[in-house]
XYZ file of C-alpha atoms in Angstrom:
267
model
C 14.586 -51.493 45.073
C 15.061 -54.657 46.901
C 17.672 -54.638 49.449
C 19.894 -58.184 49.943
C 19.660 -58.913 53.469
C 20.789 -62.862 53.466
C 19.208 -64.445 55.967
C 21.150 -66.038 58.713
C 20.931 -68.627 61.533
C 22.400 -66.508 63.556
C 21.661 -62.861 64.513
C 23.911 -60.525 66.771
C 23.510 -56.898 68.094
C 24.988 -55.426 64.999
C 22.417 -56.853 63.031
C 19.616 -55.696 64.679
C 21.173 -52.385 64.258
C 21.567 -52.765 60.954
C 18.226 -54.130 59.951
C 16.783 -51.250 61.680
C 18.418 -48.612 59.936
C 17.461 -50.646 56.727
C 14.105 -50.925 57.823
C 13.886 -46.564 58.295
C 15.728 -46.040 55.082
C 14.432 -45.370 52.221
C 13.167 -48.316 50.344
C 12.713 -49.739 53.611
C 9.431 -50.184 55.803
C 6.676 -47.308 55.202
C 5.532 -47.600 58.459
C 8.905 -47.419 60.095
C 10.010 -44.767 57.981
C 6.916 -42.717 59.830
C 7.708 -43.525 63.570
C 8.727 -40.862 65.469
C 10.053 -40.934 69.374
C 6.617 -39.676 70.172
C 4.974 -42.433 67.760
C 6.050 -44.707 69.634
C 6.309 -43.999 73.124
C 3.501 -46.197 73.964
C 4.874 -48.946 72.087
C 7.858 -48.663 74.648
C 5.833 -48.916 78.170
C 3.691 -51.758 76.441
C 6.489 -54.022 75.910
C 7.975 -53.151 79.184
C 4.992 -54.645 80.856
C 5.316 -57.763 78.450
C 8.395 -58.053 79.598
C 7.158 -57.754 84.023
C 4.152 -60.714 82.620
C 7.196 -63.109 81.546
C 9.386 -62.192 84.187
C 5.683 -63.055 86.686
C 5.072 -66.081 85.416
C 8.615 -67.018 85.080
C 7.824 -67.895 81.561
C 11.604 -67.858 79.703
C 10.905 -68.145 76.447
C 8.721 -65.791 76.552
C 11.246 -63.354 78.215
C 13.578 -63.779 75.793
C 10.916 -62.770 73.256
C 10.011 -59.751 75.067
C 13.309 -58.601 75.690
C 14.026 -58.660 72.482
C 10.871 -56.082 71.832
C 11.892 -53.639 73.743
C 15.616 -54.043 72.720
C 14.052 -53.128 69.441
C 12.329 -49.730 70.576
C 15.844 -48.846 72.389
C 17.523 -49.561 68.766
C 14.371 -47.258 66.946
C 14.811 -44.119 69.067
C 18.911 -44.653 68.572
C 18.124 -44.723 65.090
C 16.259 -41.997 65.352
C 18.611 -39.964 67.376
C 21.146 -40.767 64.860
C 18.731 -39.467 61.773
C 18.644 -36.184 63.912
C 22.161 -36.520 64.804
C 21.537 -36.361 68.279
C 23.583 -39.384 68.852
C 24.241 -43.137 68.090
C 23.393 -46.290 69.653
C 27.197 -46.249 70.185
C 26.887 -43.817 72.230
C 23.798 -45.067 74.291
C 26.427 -47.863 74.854
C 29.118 -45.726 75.577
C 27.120 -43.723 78.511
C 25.402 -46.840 80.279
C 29.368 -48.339 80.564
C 30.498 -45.288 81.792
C 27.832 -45.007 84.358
C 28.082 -48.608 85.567
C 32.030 -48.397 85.857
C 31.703 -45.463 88.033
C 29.252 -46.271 90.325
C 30.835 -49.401 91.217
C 34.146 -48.164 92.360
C 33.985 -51.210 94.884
C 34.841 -53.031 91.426
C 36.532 -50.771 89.313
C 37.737 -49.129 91.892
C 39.708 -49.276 95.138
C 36.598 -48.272 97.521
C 35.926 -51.172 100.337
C 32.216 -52.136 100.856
C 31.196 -54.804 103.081
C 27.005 -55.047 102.468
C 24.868 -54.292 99.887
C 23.844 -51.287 102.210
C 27.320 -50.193 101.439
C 26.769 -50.662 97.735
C 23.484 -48.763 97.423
C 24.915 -46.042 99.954
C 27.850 -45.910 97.526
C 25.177 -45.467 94.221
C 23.316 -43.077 95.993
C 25.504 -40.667 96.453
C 27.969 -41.079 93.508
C 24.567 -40.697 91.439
C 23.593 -37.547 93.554
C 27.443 -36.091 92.691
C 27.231 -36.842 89.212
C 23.627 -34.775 88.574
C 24.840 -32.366 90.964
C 22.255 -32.861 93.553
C 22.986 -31.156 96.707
C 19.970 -31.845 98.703
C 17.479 -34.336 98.710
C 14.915 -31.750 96.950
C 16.484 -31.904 94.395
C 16.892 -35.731 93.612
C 13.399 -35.924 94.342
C 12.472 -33.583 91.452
C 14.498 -35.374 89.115
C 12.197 -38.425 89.357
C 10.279 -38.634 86.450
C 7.154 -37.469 86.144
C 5.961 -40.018 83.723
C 6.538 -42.959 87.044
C 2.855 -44.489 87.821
C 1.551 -42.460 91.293
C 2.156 -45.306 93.946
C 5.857 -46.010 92.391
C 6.905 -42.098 92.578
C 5.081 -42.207 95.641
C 7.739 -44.572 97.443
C 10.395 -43.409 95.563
C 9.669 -39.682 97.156
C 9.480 -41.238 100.684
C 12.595 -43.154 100.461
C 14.395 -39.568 99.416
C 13.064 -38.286 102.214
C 14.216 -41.040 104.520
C 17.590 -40.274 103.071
C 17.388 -36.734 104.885
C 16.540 -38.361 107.952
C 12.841 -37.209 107.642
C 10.904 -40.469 108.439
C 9.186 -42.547 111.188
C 10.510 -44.482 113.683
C 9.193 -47.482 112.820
C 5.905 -48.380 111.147
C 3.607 -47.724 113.856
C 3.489 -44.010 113.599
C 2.932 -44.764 109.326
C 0.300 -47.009 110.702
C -1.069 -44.282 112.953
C -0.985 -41.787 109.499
C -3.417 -44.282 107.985
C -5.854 -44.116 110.613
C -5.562 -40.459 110.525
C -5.725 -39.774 106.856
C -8.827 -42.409 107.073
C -10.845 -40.045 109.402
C -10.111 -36.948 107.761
C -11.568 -38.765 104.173
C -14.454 -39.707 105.896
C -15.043 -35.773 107.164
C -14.777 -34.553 103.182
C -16.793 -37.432 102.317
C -19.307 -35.905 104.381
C -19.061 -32.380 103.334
C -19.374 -33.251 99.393
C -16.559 -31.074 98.600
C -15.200 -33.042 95.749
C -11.680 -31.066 95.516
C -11.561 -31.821 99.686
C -12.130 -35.778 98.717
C -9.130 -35.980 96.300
C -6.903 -34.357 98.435
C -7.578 -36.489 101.528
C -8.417 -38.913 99.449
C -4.152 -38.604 98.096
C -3.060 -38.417 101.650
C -4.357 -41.883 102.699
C -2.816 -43.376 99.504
C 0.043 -41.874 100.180
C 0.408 -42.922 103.692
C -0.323 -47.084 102.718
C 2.764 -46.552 100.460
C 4.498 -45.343 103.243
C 3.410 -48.626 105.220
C 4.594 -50.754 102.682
C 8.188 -49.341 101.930
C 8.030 -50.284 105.725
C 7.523 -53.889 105.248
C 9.895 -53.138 102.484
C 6.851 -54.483 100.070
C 6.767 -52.838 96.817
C 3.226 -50.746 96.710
C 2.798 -50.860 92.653
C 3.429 -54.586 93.276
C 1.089 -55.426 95.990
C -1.784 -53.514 94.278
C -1.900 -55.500 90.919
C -1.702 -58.651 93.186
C -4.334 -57.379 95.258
C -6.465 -56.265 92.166
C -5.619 -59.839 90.214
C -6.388 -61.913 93.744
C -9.766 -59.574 93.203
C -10.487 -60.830 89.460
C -10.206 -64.294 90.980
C -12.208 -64.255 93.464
C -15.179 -62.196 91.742
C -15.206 -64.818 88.987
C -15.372 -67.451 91.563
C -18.232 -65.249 93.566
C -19.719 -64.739 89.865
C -19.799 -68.683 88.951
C -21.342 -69.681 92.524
C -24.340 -67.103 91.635
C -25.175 -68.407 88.631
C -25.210 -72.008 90.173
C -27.211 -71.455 93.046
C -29.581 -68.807 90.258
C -28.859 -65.968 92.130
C -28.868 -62.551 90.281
C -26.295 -60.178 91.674
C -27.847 -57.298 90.520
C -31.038 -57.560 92.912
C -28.842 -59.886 95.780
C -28.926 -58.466 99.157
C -25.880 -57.121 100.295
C -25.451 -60.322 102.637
C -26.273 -62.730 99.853
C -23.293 -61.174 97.991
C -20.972 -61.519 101.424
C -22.114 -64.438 101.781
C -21.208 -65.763 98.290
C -17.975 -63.826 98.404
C -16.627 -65.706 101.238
C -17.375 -69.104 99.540
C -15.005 -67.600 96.730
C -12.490 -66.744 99.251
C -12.417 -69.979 100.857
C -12.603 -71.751 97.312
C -9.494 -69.642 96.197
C -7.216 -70.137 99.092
């Protein structure tokens, strides 16, 4: 049965909503109709990354577009919720105004702030009284999981910095590195793969530390530092080829040699 859907110029919310829950219905899309939350979780951190590409290369169009894909998994798992009448996307809306309104009592409010220290402070704590955190433990075990390993990583630290359990400054992080450097080199010796990893964590670790330092996002400065990589190894890659040089069988030095070409080439 063919379901009248007139098309428009024009498209709000509500539609999308609705053309979902046509979509899921029966009648509607087979494929849809099959999705589960689990389906699809991919589908959600995929188009979350579209949407940190767009956001990189400060593309707008293009944000717009992906925006709009992953406001479309947020209205699939609301439909879904509603199917197992879990709750509505009503209700997701309901919540996320709630939330906002009182965590900025500065606004809605009559609390004073006078920096965005202030603000944050203010979140912090109205966020810890509102899961019913008492201790800094405990907000750092409500972290999800799922986070990637250098993100959590920081996120951990900065709870811990909360409780006063820090460095000074970043010399004695920098210090940690050096440390955590020489102990990986002792495992590396020994061969004891399980020894490796673990010191291996700990020096990881302790760069992320540096970098919430320099207040430097660690996730971030990795994919630079692996894309800056990419570049300059198809640079290095090119020059070989040129001057008929086969990396495979190049001397160590040939291959520094052509990699700081690349690096001067790509500055």
């Amino acid at each position: 049965m063919a379901i009248d859907f007139t098309f428009k110029e024009s498209y709000n919310f509500q539609d999308l909503v609705n053309i979902v829950k046509i979509l899921r219905e029966p009648g509607g899309c087979p494929w849809d109709m099959e999705q589960t939350h689990q389906s699809i979780r991919e589908n959600f951190l995929e188009e979350t990354y579209e949407v940190l590409e767009a956001i990189d290369t400060l593309n707008p169009e293009l944000l717009k577009e992906e925006l709009g894909d992953v406001l479309l998994q947020v209205v699939l798992h609301a439909d879904m919720a509603r199917d197992e009448e879990w709750f509505e996307i009503n209700g997701v809306c309901n919540d996320i105004c709630q939330k906002l309104i009182i965590r900025h009592p500065h606004v809605f409010g009559d609390v004073s702030v006078n920096s965005t220290d202030d603000v944050l402070k203010n979140w912090d704590d109205i966020k810890r009284q509102t899961k019913k955190q008492k201790t800094q433990s405990e907000a750092m075990a409500s972290i999800p999981a799922t986070y990637p390993a250098l993100m959590k990583a920081q996120k951990v630290q900065s709870k811990a910095k909360k409780a006063g359990f820090d460095w000074d400054n970043a010399d004695g992080a920098f210090l940690k590195i050096e440390e955590e450097s020489k102990e990986l080199q002792v495992a590396l010796q020994s061969g004891d793969k399980a020894c490796i990893e673990d010191e291996l964590g700990d020096l990881l670790f302790s760069a992320v530390n540096v970098a919430r330092f320099c207040d430097c996002d660690a996730e971030t400065a990795l994919e630079k530092a692996t894309q800056k990589f990419m570049k300059r190894f198809a640079v290095t890659e090119k020059l070989a080829v040129e001057k008929g040089i086969d990396m495979k069988s190049a001397s160590l030095e040939m291959l520094d040699l052509l990699w700081d070409e690349a690096k001067t080439l790509t500055k």
